[in-house]
Amino acid sequence: MPLRMGARLFRRVGGTVVSGALSVPDARIAGMVMCDYFSASGDDAAVSVLDRPGGPDASAFDVVPLKGIDPVVVMARLEAILTGCTYDEATRRPRAGQLISSPEAESAFIVSVSDTVQEALASAAHASLAEAAGPWSETDELRASGIPSETALQVLVLLSALAGRARAAGERLYCWWAL
């Protein structure tokens, strides 16, 4: 059963947090969700991330840290935009926002990313990502986080590259999700 959490956990608070070349709104408030997207060979390898504090280790996994880009609602909205399906269809896809780790975990979870959105990201040309960035940034969740179209495009480029590398390695995408 997919893990569902409220979509409005974030809001813009002055300043920015810089992650590599990506600037995203600073949302250092109670309830801020940490979302590190990474690729792994399978569910067991992905869940092993929970054995280490702080999420997936970049020396062992291909990781893209994205605060506030949740793997359930926001990724389903992205899939709908990239593939032309409805949001409801995207949420019903196998592996779409499914909790892979134990629901008993207290501080972090591992959530799967659907193979459909992974493939859509991996195969998207830059022009397609640029076209999707506007509508994606206009979703309630990204607007509430203060993420403009330009930043949404940066996120899409990072996720597309991660998805492409995962596809080439025969791996799947996951999200380490922590409050």
mmCIF file of C-alpha atoms in Angstrom:
data_model
loop_
_atom_site.group_PDB
_atom_site.id
_atom_site.type_symbol
_atom_site.label_atom_id
_atom_site.label_comp_id
_atom_site.label_asym_id
_atom_site.label_seq_id
_atom_site.Cartn_x
_atom_site.Cartn_y
_atom_site.Cartn_z
ATOM 1 C CA MET A 1 0.000 0.000 0.000
ATOM 2 C CA PRO A 2 1.426 3.413 -0.897
ATOM 3 C CA LEU A 3 2.592 5.667 1.905
ATOM 4 C CA ARG A 4 0.493 8.822 1.915
ATOM 5 C CA MET A 5 1.432 12.032 3.649
ATOM 6 C CA GLY A 6 -0.043 15.501 3.408
ATOM 7 C CA ALA A 7 1.227 17.426 0.436
ATOM 8 C CA ARG A 8 1.482 20.793 2.182
ATOM 9 C CA LEU A 9 4.397 20.165 4.526
ATOM 10 C CA PHE A 10 6.576 22.972 3.198
ATOM 11 C CA ARG A 11 6.555 26.709 2.699
ATOM 12 C CA ARG A 12 9.136 29.220 1.655
ATOM 13 C CA VAL A 13 11.143 30.814 4.416
ATOM 14 C CA GLY A 14 13.624 33.518 3.367
ATOM 15 C CA GLY A 15 16.933 32.467 1.793
ATOM 16 C CA THR A 16 17.994 29.462 -0.220
ATOM 17 C CA VAL A 17 19.761 26.188 0.399
ATOM 18 C CA VAL A 18 22.321 25.283 -2.225
ATOM 19 C CA SER A 19 22.839 21.613 -3.129
ATOM 20 C CA GLY A 20 25.563 21.349 -5.731
ATOM 21 C CA ALA A 21 24.467 23.603 -8.587
ATOM 22 C CA LEU A 22 20.830 23.490 -7.515
ATOM 23 C CA SER A 23 19.250 26.230 -5.440
ATOM 24 C CA VAL A 24 15.978 25.282 -3.814
ATOM 25 C CA PRO A 25 13.822 27.265 -1.414
ATOM 26 C CA ASP A 26 14.988 27.165 2.172
ATOM 27 C CA ALA A 27 12.271 25.460 4.157
ATOM 28 C CA ARG A 28 13.910 24.891 7.514
ATOM 29 C CA ILE A 29 10.663 24.568 9.403
ATOM 30 C CA ALA A 30 9.138 21.870 11.560
ATOM 31 C CA GLY A 31 7.978 19.033 9.366
ATOM 32 C CA MET A 32 10.400 19.727 6.482
ATOM 33 C CA VAL A 33 10.806 16.552 4.517
ATOM 34 C CA MET A 34 14.274 15.442 3.470
ATOM 35 C CA CYS A 35 14.132 13.545 0.185
ATOM 36 C CA ASP A 36 17.274 11.973 -1.226
ATOM 37 C CA TYR A 37 16.611 10.218 -4.526
ATOM 38 C CA PHE A 38 18.995 7.384 -5.316
ATOM 39 C CA SER A 39 19.374 4.312 -7.445
ATOM 40 C CA ALA A 40 19.875 0.795 -6.143
ATOM 41 C CA SER A 41 19.980 -2.704 -7.559
ATOM 42 C CA GLY A 42 16.811 -3.723 -5.711
ATOM 43 C CA ASP A 43 14.613 -3.243 -2.684
ATOM 44 C CA ASP A 44 17.014 -4.937 -0.238
ATOM 45 C CA ALA A 45 19.906 -2.739 -1.315
ATOM 46 C CA ALA A 46 17.685 0.333 -1.077
ATOM 47 C CA VAL A 47 16.481 -0.516 2.429
ATOM 48 C CA SER A 48 20.090 -0.989 3.564
ATOM 49 C CA VAL A 49 20.358 2.813 3.410
ATOM 50 C CA LEU A 50 18.436 2.937 6.685
ATOM 51 C CA ASP A 51 21.404 1.314 8.447
ATOM 52 C CA ARG A 52 23.310 4.589 8.077
ATOM 53 C CA PRO A 53 22.262 7.875 9.654
ATOM 54 C CA GLY A 54 21.723 10.718 7.221
ATOM 55 C CA GLY A 55 20.480 8.806 4.213
ATOM 56 C CA PRO A 56 22.207 7.196 1.260
ATOM 57 C CA ASP A 57 25.980 7.522 1.196
ATOM 58 C CA ALA A 58 27.144 9.062 -2.080
ATOM 59 C CA SER A 59 30.194 6.792 -2.046
ATOM 60 C CA ALA A 60 27.925 3.736 -2.266
ATOM 61 C CA PHE A 61 24.879 5.063 -4.159
ATOM 62 C CA ASP A 62 24.147 7.513 -6.960
ATOM 63 C CA VAL A 63 22.289 10.197 -4.976
ATOM 64 C CA VAL A 64 20.420 13.421 -5.765
ATOM 65 C CA PRO A 65 19.355 15.272 -2.577
ATOM 66 C CA LEU A 66 16.108 17.189 -3.065
ATOM 67 C CA LYS A 67 14.471 18.672 0.012
ATOM 68 C CA GLY A 68 10.716 18.797 -0.262
ATOM 69 C CA ILE A 69 10.278 16.868 -3.538
ATOM 70 C CA ASP A 70 8.215 14.083 -2.028
ATOM 71 C CA PRO A 71 8.115 10.682 -3.753
ATOM 72 C CA VAL A 72 4.376 10.172 -3.466
ATOM 73 C CA VAL A 73 2.288 13.185 -4.474
ATOM 74 C CA VAL A 74 4.904 15.325 -6.233
ATOM 75 C CA MET A 75 6.334 12.434 -8.258
ATOM 76 C CA ALA A 76 2.850 11.244 -9.282
ATOM 77 C CA ARG A 77 2.064 14.764 -10.476
ATOM 78 C CA LEU A 78 5.339 14.754 -12.419
ATOM 79 C CA GLU A 79 4.514 11.390 -13.990
ATOM 80 C CA ALA A 80 1.120 12.675 -15.092
ATOM 81 C CA ILE A 81 2.746 15.682 -16.750
ATOM 82 C CA LEU A 82 5.529 13.694 -18.431
ATOM 83 C CA THR A 83 3.410 10.801 -19.681
ATOM 84 C CA GLY A 84 -0.006 12.368 -20.244
ATOM 85 C CA CYS A 85 -1.745 10.008 -17.819
ATOM 86 C CA THR A 86 -3.989 11.251 -15.026
ATOM 87 C CA TYR A 87 -2.732 11.791 -11.506
ATOM 88 C CA ASP A 88 -4.930 8.906 -10.314
ATOM 89 C CA GLU A 89 -3.435 6.591 -12.940
ATOM 90 C CA ALA A 90 0.072 7.616 -11.864
ATOM 91 C CA THR A 91 -0.695 6.834 -8.206
ATOM 92 C CA ARG A 92 -1.923 3.347 -9.122
ATOM 93 C CA ARG A 93 1.185 2.304 -11.046
ATOM 94 C CA PRO A 94 3.266 -0.503 -9.576
ATOM 95 C CA ARG A 95 5.923 0.872 -7.238
ATOM 96 C CA ALA A 96 4.464 4.409 -7.326
ATOM 97 C CA GLY A 97 5.195 5.851 -3.901
ATOM 98 C CA GLN A 98 5.197 2.460 -2.221
ATOM 99 C CA LEU A 99 6.720 2.085 1.206
ATOM 100 C CA ILE A 100 9.582 -0.409 0.843
ATOM 101 C CA SER A 101 10.995 -0.160 4.357
ATOM 102 C CA SER A 102 9.218 -1.121 7.553
ATOM 103 C CA PRO A 103 6.276 1.076 8.507
ATOM 104 C CA GLU A 104 7.605 0.791 12.062
ATOM 105 C CA ALA A 105 10.581 3.034 11.247
ATOM 106 C CA GLU A 106 10.554 6.180 13.326
ATOM 107 C CA SER A 107 12.707 8.681 11.492
ATOM 108 C CA ALA A 108 13.174 7.650 7.864
ATOM 109 C CA PHE A 109 11.552 5.527 5.193
ATOM 110 C CA ILE A 110 12.475 4.127 1.810
ATOM 111 C CA VAL A 111 9.871 4.741 -0.872
ATOM 112 C CA SER A 112 9.952 3.376 -4.417
ATOM 113 C CA VAL A 113 9.656 5.509 -7.522
ATOM 114 C CA SER A 114 7.514 4.034 -10.288
ATOM 115 C CA ASP A 115 9.294 2.427 -13.206
ATOM 116 C CA THR A 116 7.064 4.498 -15.499
ATOM 117 C CA VAL A 117 8.266 7.872 -14.200
ATOM 118 C CA GLN A 118 11.837 6.547 -14.083
ATOM 119 C CA GLU A 119 11.643 5.619 -17.762
ATOM 120 C CA ALA A 120 9.931 8.886 -18.680
ATOM 121 C CA LEU A 121 12.713 10.832 -16.950
ATOM 122 C CA ALA A 122 15.490 8.675 -18.400
ATOM 123 C CA SER A 123 14.246 9.059 -21.966
ATOM 124 C CA ALA A 124 13.195 12.730 -21.829
ATOM 125 C CA ALA A 125 15.058 15.209 -24.005
ATOM 126 C CA HIS A 126 16.000 18.530 -22.416
ATOM 127 C CA ALA A 127 13.270 20.265 -24.439
ATOM 128 C CA SER A 128 10.647 17.917 -22.952
ATOM 129 C CA LEU A 129 11.932 18.604 -19.453
ATOM 130 C CA ALA A 130 11.807 22.342 -20.103
ATOM 131 C CA GLU A 131 8.241 21.994 -21.368
ATOM 132 C CA ALA A 132 7.223 20.002 -18.261
ATOM 133 C CA ALA A 133 8.916 22.346 -15.766
ATOM 134 C CA GLY A 134 6.271 25.067 -16.063
ATOM 135 C CA PRO A 135 3.199 22.921 -15.406
ATOM 136 C CA TRP A 136 5.043 20.982 -12.687
ATOM 137 C CA SER A 137 6.042 24.196 -10.890
ATOM 138 C CA GLU A 138 2.367 25.244 -10.984
ATOM 139 C CA THR A 139 1.184 22.210 -9.019
ATOM 140 C CA ASP A 140 -0.094 23.049 -5.556
ATOM 141 C CA GLU A 141 2.806 21.265 -3.865
ATOM 142 C CA LEU A 142 5.613 23.036 -5.726
ATOM 143 C CA ARG A 143 3.874 26.419 -5.555
ATOM 144 C CA ALA A 144 3.473 25.965 -1.790
ATOM 145 C CA SER A 145 7.210 25.239 -1.595
ATOM 146 C CA GLY A 146 8.018 28.370 -3.576
ATOM 147 C CA ILE A 147 9.689 26.442 -6.395
ATOM 148 C CA PRO A 148 9.667 28.471 -9.630
ATOM 149 C CA SER A 149 9.800 27.026 -13.137
ATOM 150 C CA GLU A 150 13.567 27.583 -13.442
ATOM 151 C CA THR A 151 14.267 25.581 -10.291
ATOM 152 C CA ALA A 152 11.772 22.901 -11.346
ATOM 153 C CA LEU A 153 13.763 22.522 -14.561
ATOM 154 C CA GLN A 154 17.007 22.139 -12.599
ATOM 155 C CA VAL A 155 15.349 19.420 -10.503
ATOM 156 C CA LEU A 156 14.076 17.666 -13.630
ATOM 157 C CA VAL A 157 17.522 17.732 -15.232
ATOM 158 C CA LEU A 158 19.056 16.183 -12.096
ATOM 159 C CA LEU A 159 16.331 13.529 -11.834
ATOM 160 C CA SER A 160 16.557 12.767 -15.562
ATOM 161 C CA ALA A 161 20.308 12.218 -15.323
ATOM 162 C CA LEU A 162 19.873 9.998 -12.256
ATOM 163 C CA ALA A 163 17.152 7.979 -14.015
ATOM 164 C CA GLY A 164 19.341 7.587 -17.095
ATOM 165 C CA ARG A 165 22.298 6.342 -15.076
ATOM 166 C CA ALA A 166 20.010 3.948 -13.173
ATOM 167 C CA ARG A 167 18.555 2.587 -16.393
ATOM 168 C CA ALA A 168 22.048 2.054 -17.844
ATOM 169 C CA ALA A 169 23.083 0.165 -14.685
ATOM 170 C CA GLY A 170 19.872 -1.925 -14.540
ATOM 171 C CA GLU A 171 18.834 -0.237 -11.296
ATOM 172 C CA ARG A 172 15.643 1.317 -9.960
ATOM 173 C CA LEU A 173 14.961 4.646 -8.294
ATOM 174 C CA TYR A 174 14.111 5.118 -4.643
ATOM 175 C CA CYS A 175 13.699 7.947 -2.185
ATOM 176 C CA TRP A 176 15.069 8.151 1.354
ATOM 177 C CA TRP A 177 12.329 10.146 3.050
ATOM 178 C CA ALA A 178 12.952 11.631 6.491
ATOM 179 C CA LEU A 179 11.466 14.371 8.639
#
